[in-house]
Coordinates of C-alpha atoms in Angstrom, one line a residue:
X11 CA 145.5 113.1 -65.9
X12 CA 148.2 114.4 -63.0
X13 CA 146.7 117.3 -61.4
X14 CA 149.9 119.3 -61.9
X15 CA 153.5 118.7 -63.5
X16 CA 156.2 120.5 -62.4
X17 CA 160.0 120.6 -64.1
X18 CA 162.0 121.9 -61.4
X19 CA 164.9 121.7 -62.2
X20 CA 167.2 122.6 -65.4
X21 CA 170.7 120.8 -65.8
X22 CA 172.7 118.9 -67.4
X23 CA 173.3 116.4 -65.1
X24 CA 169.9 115.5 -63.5
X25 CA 166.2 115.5 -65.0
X26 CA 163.4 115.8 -62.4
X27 CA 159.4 115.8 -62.7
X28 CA 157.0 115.9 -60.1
X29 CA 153.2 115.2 -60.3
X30 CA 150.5 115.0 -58.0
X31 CA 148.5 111.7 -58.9
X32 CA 145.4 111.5 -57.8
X33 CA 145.8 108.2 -56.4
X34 CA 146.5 106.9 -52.8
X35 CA 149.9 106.1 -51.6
X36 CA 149.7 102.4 -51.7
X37 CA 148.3 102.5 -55.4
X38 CA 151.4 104.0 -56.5
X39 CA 153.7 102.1 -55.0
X40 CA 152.7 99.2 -56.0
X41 CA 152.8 100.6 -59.8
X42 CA 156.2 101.5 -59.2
X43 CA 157.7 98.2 -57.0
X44 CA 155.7 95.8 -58.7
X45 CA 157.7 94.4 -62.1
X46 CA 154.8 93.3 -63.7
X47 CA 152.3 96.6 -63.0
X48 CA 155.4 98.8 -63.6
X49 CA 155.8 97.1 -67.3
X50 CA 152.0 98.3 -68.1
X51 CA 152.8 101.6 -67.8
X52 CA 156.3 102.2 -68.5
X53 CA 155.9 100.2 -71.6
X54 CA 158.0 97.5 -71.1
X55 CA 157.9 93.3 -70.5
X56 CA 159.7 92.3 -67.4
X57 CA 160.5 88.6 -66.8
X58 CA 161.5 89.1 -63.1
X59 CA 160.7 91.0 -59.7
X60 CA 162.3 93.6 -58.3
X61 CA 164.6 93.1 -55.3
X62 CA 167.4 95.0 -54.4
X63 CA 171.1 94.8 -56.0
X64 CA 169.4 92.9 -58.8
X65 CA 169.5 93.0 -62.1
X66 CA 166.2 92.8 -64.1
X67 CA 166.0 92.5 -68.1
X68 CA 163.5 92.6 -70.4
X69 CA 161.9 94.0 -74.1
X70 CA 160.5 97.3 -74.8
X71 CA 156.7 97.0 -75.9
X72 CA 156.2 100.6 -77.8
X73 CA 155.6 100.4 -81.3
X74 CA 158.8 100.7 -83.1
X75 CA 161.2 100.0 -79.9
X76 CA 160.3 96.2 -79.8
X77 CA 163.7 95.1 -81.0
X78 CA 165.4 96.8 -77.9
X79 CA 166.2 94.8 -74.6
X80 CA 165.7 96.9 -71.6
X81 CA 168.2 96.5 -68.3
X82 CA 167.9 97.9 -64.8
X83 CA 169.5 97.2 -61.8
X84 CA 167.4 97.8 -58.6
X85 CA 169.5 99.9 -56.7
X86 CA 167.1 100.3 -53.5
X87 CA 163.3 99.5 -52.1
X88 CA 162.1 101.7 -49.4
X89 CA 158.4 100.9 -48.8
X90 CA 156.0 103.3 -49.6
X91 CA 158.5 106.0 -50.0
X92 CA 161.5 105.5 -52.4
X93 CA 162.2 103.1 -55.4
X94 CA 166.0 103.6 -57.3
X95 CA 167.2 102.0 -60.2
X96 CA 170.2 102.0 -62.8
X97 CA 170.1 102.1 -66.2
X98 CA 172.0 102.8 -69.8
X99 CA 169.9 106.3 -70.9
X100 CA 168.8 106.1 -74.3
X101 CA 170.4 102.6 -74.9
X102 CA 168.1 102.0 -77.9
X103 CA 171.3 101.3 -81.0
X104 CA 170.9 97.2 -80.8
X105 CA 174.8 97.1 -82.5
X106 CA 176.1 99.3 -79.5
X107 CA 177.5 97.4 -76.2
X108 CA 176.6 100.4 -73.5
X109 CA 178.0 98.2 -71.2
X110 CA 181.1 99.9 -70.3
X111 CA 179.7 103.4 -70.0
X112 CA 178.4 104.6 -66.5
X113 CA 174.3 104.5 -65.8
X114 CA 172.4 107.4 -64.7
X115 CA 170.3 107.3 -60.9
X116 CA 166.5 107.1 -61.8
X117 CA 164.4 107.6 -58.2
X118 CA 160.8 107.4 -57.6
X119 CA 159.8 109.8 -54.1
X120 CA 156.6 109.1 -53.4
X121 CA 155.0 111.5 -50.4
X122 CA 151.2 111.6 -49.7
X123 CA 149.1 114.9 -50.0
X124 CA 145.5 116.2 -49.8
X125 CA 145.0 114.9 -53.2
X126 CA 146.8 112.3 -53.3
X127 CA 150.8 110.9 -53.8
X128 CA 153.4 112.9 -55.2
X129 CA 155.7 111.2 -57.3
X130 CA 159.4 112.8 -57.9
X131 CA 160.9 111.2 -60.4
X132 CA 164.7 112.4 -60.5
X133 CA 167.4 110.9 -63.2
X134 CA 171.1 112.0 -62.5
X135 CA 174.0 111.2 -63.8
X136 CA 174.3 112.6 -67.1
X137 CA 177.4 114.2 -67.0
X138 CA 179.0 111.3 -66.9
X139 CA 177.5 109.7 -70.1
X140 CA 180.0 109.7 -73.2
X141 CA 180.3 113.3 -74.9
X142 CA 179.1 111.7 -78.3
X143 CA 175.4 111.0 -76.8
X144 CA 175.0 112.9 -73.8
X145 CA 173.1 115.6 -75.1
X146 CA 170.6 113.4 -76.9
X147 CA 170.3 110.5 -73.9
X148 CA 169.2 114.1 -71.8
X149 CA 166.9 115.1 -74.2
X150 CA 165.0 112.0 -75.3
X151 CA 165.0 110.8 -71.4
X152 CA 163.9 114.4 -70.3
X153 CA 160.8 114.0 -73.0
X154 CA 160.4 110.2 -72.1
X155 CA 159.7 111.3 -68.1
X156 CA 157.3 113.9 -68.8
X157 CA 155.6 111.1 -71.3
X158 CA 155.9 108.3 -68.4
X159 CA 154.8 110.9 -65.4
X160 CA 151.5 111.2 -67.7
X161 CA 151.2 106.8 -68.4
X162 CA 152.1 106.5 -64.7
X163 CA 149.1 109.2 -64.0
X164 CA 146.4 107.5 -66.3
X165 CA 147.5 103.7 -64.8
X166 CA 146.9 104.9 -61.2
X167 CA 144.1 107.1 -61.6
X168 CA 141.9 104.9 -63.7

Protein backbone atom coordinates (compact mmCIF):
# COMPACT_ATOMS: atom_id res chain seq x y z
CA UNK A 1 0.00 0.00 0.00
CA UNK A 2 1.37 3.89 -0.95
CA UNK A 3 2.61 5.32 2.10
CA UNK A 4 0.49 8.50 1.55
CA UNK A 5 -2.06 9.82 -1.16
CA UNK A 6 -2.43 13.18 -1.65
CA UNK A 7 -5.47 15.04 -3.95
CA UNK A 8 -4.00 18.29 -4.40
CA UNK A 9 -5.76 19.81 -6.40
CA UNK A 10 -9.73 20.48 -7.02
CA UNK A 11 -10.94 21.55 -10.62
CA UNK A 12 -12.68 21.02 -13.27
CA UNK A 13 -10.22 20.83 -15.72
CA UNK A 14 -7.34 18.76 -14.28
CA UNK A 15 -7.28 15.64 -11.74
CA UNK A 16 -4.00 15.10 -9.84
CA UNK A 17 -2.79 12.32 -7.19
CA UNK A 18 0.37 11.84 -5.81
CA UNK A 19 1.76 8.86 -3.82
CA UNK A 20 4.85 7.87 -2.38
CA UNK A 21 5.52 4.13 -3.50
CA UNK A 22 7.74 2.43 -1.69
CA UNK A 23 9.61 1.29 -4.52
CA UNK A 24 12.86 2.53 -6.18
CA UNK A 25 12.93 4.83 -9.13
CA UNK A 26 13.77 2.35 -11.81
CA UNK A 27 10.89 -0.07 -10.53
CA UNK A 28 8.43 2.40 -11.33
CA UNK A 29 9.43 3.42 -14.36
CA UNK A 30 9.53 0.49 -15.80
CA UNK A 31 5.74 -0.19 -14.58
CA UNK A 32 4.80 2.92 -16.15
CA UNK A 33 7.04 2.83 -19.82
CA UNK A 34 6.81 -0.74 -20.23
CA UNK A 35 3.37 -1.65 -22.29
CA UNK A 36 3.23 -4.97 -21.13
CA UNK A 37 4.04 -4.31 -17.04
CA UNK A 38 1.80 -1.23 -17.36
CA UNK A 39 -1.21 -3.55 -18.68
CA UNK A 40 -0.84 -5.68 -15.20
CA UNK A 41 -1.70 -3.02 -13.26
CA UNK A 42 -3.75 -0.63 -15.07
CA UNK A 43 -5.89 -3.43 -16.15
CA UNK A 44 -5.53 -3.48 -19.55
CA UNK A 45 -4.05 -5.88 -22.66
CA UNK A 46 -1.65 -3.90 -24.86
CA UNK A 47 -0.53 -5.41 -28.24
CA UNK A 48 2.31 -2.83 -28.74
CA UNK A 49 5.25 -0.80 -27.00
CA UNK A 50 5.31 2.46 -26.20
CA UNK A 51 7.29 4.97 -28.30
CA UNK A 52 6.60 8.44 -28.71
CA UNK A 53 3.90 10.07 -31.14
CA UNK A 54 2.39 6.56 -31.30
CA UNK A 55 -0.63 5.27 -31.01
CA UNK A 56 -1.17 2.06 -28.90
CA UNK A 57 -4.61 0.10 -28.72
CA UNK A 58 -5.79 -2.55 -26.89
CA UNK A 59 -8.93 -4.33 -24.53
CA UNK A 60 -9.81 -3.50 -21.14
CA UNK A 61 -9.29 -6.66 -18.70
CA UNK A 62 -11.67 -5.55 -15.58
CA UNK A 63 -14.62 -7.65 -15.08
CA UNK A 64 -17.47 -6.08 -16.87
CA UNK A 65 -15.28 -3.56 -19.13
CA UNK A 66 -13.92 -6.49 -21.45
CA UNK A 67 -15.99 -5.36 -24.40
CA UNK A 68 -14.25 -1.88 -24.42
CA UNK A 69 -11.06 -1.17 -26.69
CA UNK A 70 -8.73 1.02 -24.99
CA UNK A 71 -6.56 3.93 -27.17
CA UNK A 72 -3.64 6.10 -26.13
CA UNK A 73 -1.36 8.01 -27.91
CA UNK A 74 2.23 8.28 -26.32
CA UNK A 75 2.67 11.85 -26.26
CA UNK A 76 6.26 11.83 -24.53
CA UNK A 77 9.14 9.45 -22.81
CA UNK A 78 11.48 11.11 -20.55
CA UNK A 79 13.59 8.47 -18.78
CA UNK A 80 13.14 8.00 -15.37
CA UNK A 81 11.23 11.12 -14.95
CA UNK A 82 8.10 11.76 -17.06
CA UNK A 83 5.68 9.48 -19.17
CA UNK A 84 2.53 11.55 -21.16
CA UNK A 85 -0.19 10.07 -22.97
CA UNK A 86 -3.62 11.00 -24.69
CA UNK A 87 -6.70 9.53 -24.30
CA UNK A 88 -10.79 9.63 -24.72
CA UNK A 89 -11.84 9.93 -20.75
CA UNK A 90 -14.39 7.64 -19.96
CA UNK A 91 -14.73 6.24 -23.57
CA UNK A 92 -16.49 3.07 -22.27
CA UNK A 93 -20.23 3.48 -24.67
CA UNK A 94 -18.97 0.80 -27.51
CA UNK A 95 -21.89 2.62 -30.04
CA UNK A 96 -20.18 6.08 -29.43
CA UNK A 97 -17.32 7.26 -32.02
CA UNK A 98 -15.23 9.62 -29.38
CA UNK A 99 -13.10 10.25 -32.09
CA UNK A 100 -13.82 13.70 -32.94
CA UNK A 101 -13.88 14.98 -29.34
CA UNK A 102 -10.57 16.39 -27.80
CA UNK A 103 -8.43 13.94 -25.27
CA UNK A 104 -7.36 14.94 -21.88
CA UNK A 105 -3.20 15.06 -20.83
CA UNK A 106 -2.56 12.08 -18.46
CA UNK A 107 1.31 12.52 -16.95
CA UNK A 108 3.28 10.29 -14.85
CA UNK A 109 6.20 12.60 -12.64
CA UNK A 110 8.18 10.29 -11.11
CA UNK A 111 10.89 11.97 -8.46
CA UNK A 112 12.92 9.86 -5.88
CA UNK A 113 12.64 10.31 -2.07
CA UNK A 114 13.77 8.79 1.23
CA UNK A 115 11.17 6.29 0.86
CA UNK A 116 11.07 5.79 -2.24
CA UNK A 117 9.53 7.44 -5.93
CA UNK A 118 6.85 9.73 -5.99
CA UNK A 119 4.44 9.34 -8.65
CA UNK A 120 2.27 12.46 -9.83
CA UNK A 121 -0.22 11.43 -11.85
CA UNK A 122 -2.02 14.66 -13.45
CA UNK A 123 -5.05 14.33 -16.11
CA UNK A 124 -6.00 17.78 -17.72
CA UNK A 125 -8.04 18.73 -20.17
CA UNK A 126 -11.45 18.29 -19.06
CA UNK A 127 -12.90 21.39 -19.90
CA UNK A 128 -12.68 20.73 -23.16
CA UNK A 129 -14.61 17.40 -23.10
CA UNK A 130 -18.37 17.75 -24.60
CA UNK A 131 -20.86 19.39 -21.93
CA UNK A 132 -23.08 16.17 -22.13
CA UNK A 133 -20.25 13.86 -20.34
CA UNK A 134 -17.80 16.09 -18.85
CA UNK A 135 -18.97 15.98 -15.50
CA UNK A 136 -19.12 12.23 -15.42
CA UNK A 137 -15.64 11.52 -17.62
CA UNK A 138 -14.17 13.88 -14.29
CA UNK A 139 -15.76 11.97 -11.88
CA UNK A 140 -15.33 8.35 -12.89
CA UNK A 141 -11.52 9.25 -14.03
CA UNK A 142 -11.01 11.15 -10.65
CA UNK A 143 -12.23 7.68 -8.82
CA UNK A 144 -10.30 5.45 -11.47
CA UNK A 145 -6.73 7.38 -10.44
CA UNK A 146 -7.05 7.09 -6.88
CA UNK A 147 -8.05 3.26 -7.69
CA UNK A 148 -4.88 2.95 -10.16
CA UNK A 149 -2.38 5.07 -7.76
CA UNK A 150 -3.34 2.07 -5.20
CA UNK A 151 -2.85 -1.12 -8.24
CA UNK A 152 0.20 0.89 -9.31
CA UNK A 153 1.34 0.87 -5.35
CA UNK A 154 0.65 -2.93 -4.79
CA UNK A 155 2.46 -3.94 -8.49
CA UNK A 156 5.63 -2.08 -7.43
CA UNK A 157 5.83 -2.76 -3.88
CA UNK A 158 5.26 -6.47 -3.98
Amino acid sequence: MPSTMTDPMTSTDRIEKKVVLRAPIDRVWRAISDSKQFGEWFRVRLDEPFAAGKKVKGKITVPNYEHIQFEMEIERIQPQTYFSYRWHPYAIDPKTDYSKEPTTLVEFQLAEVKEGTVLTITESGFDKIPASRRAEAFRSNDNGWTGQAKQIAAYVEK
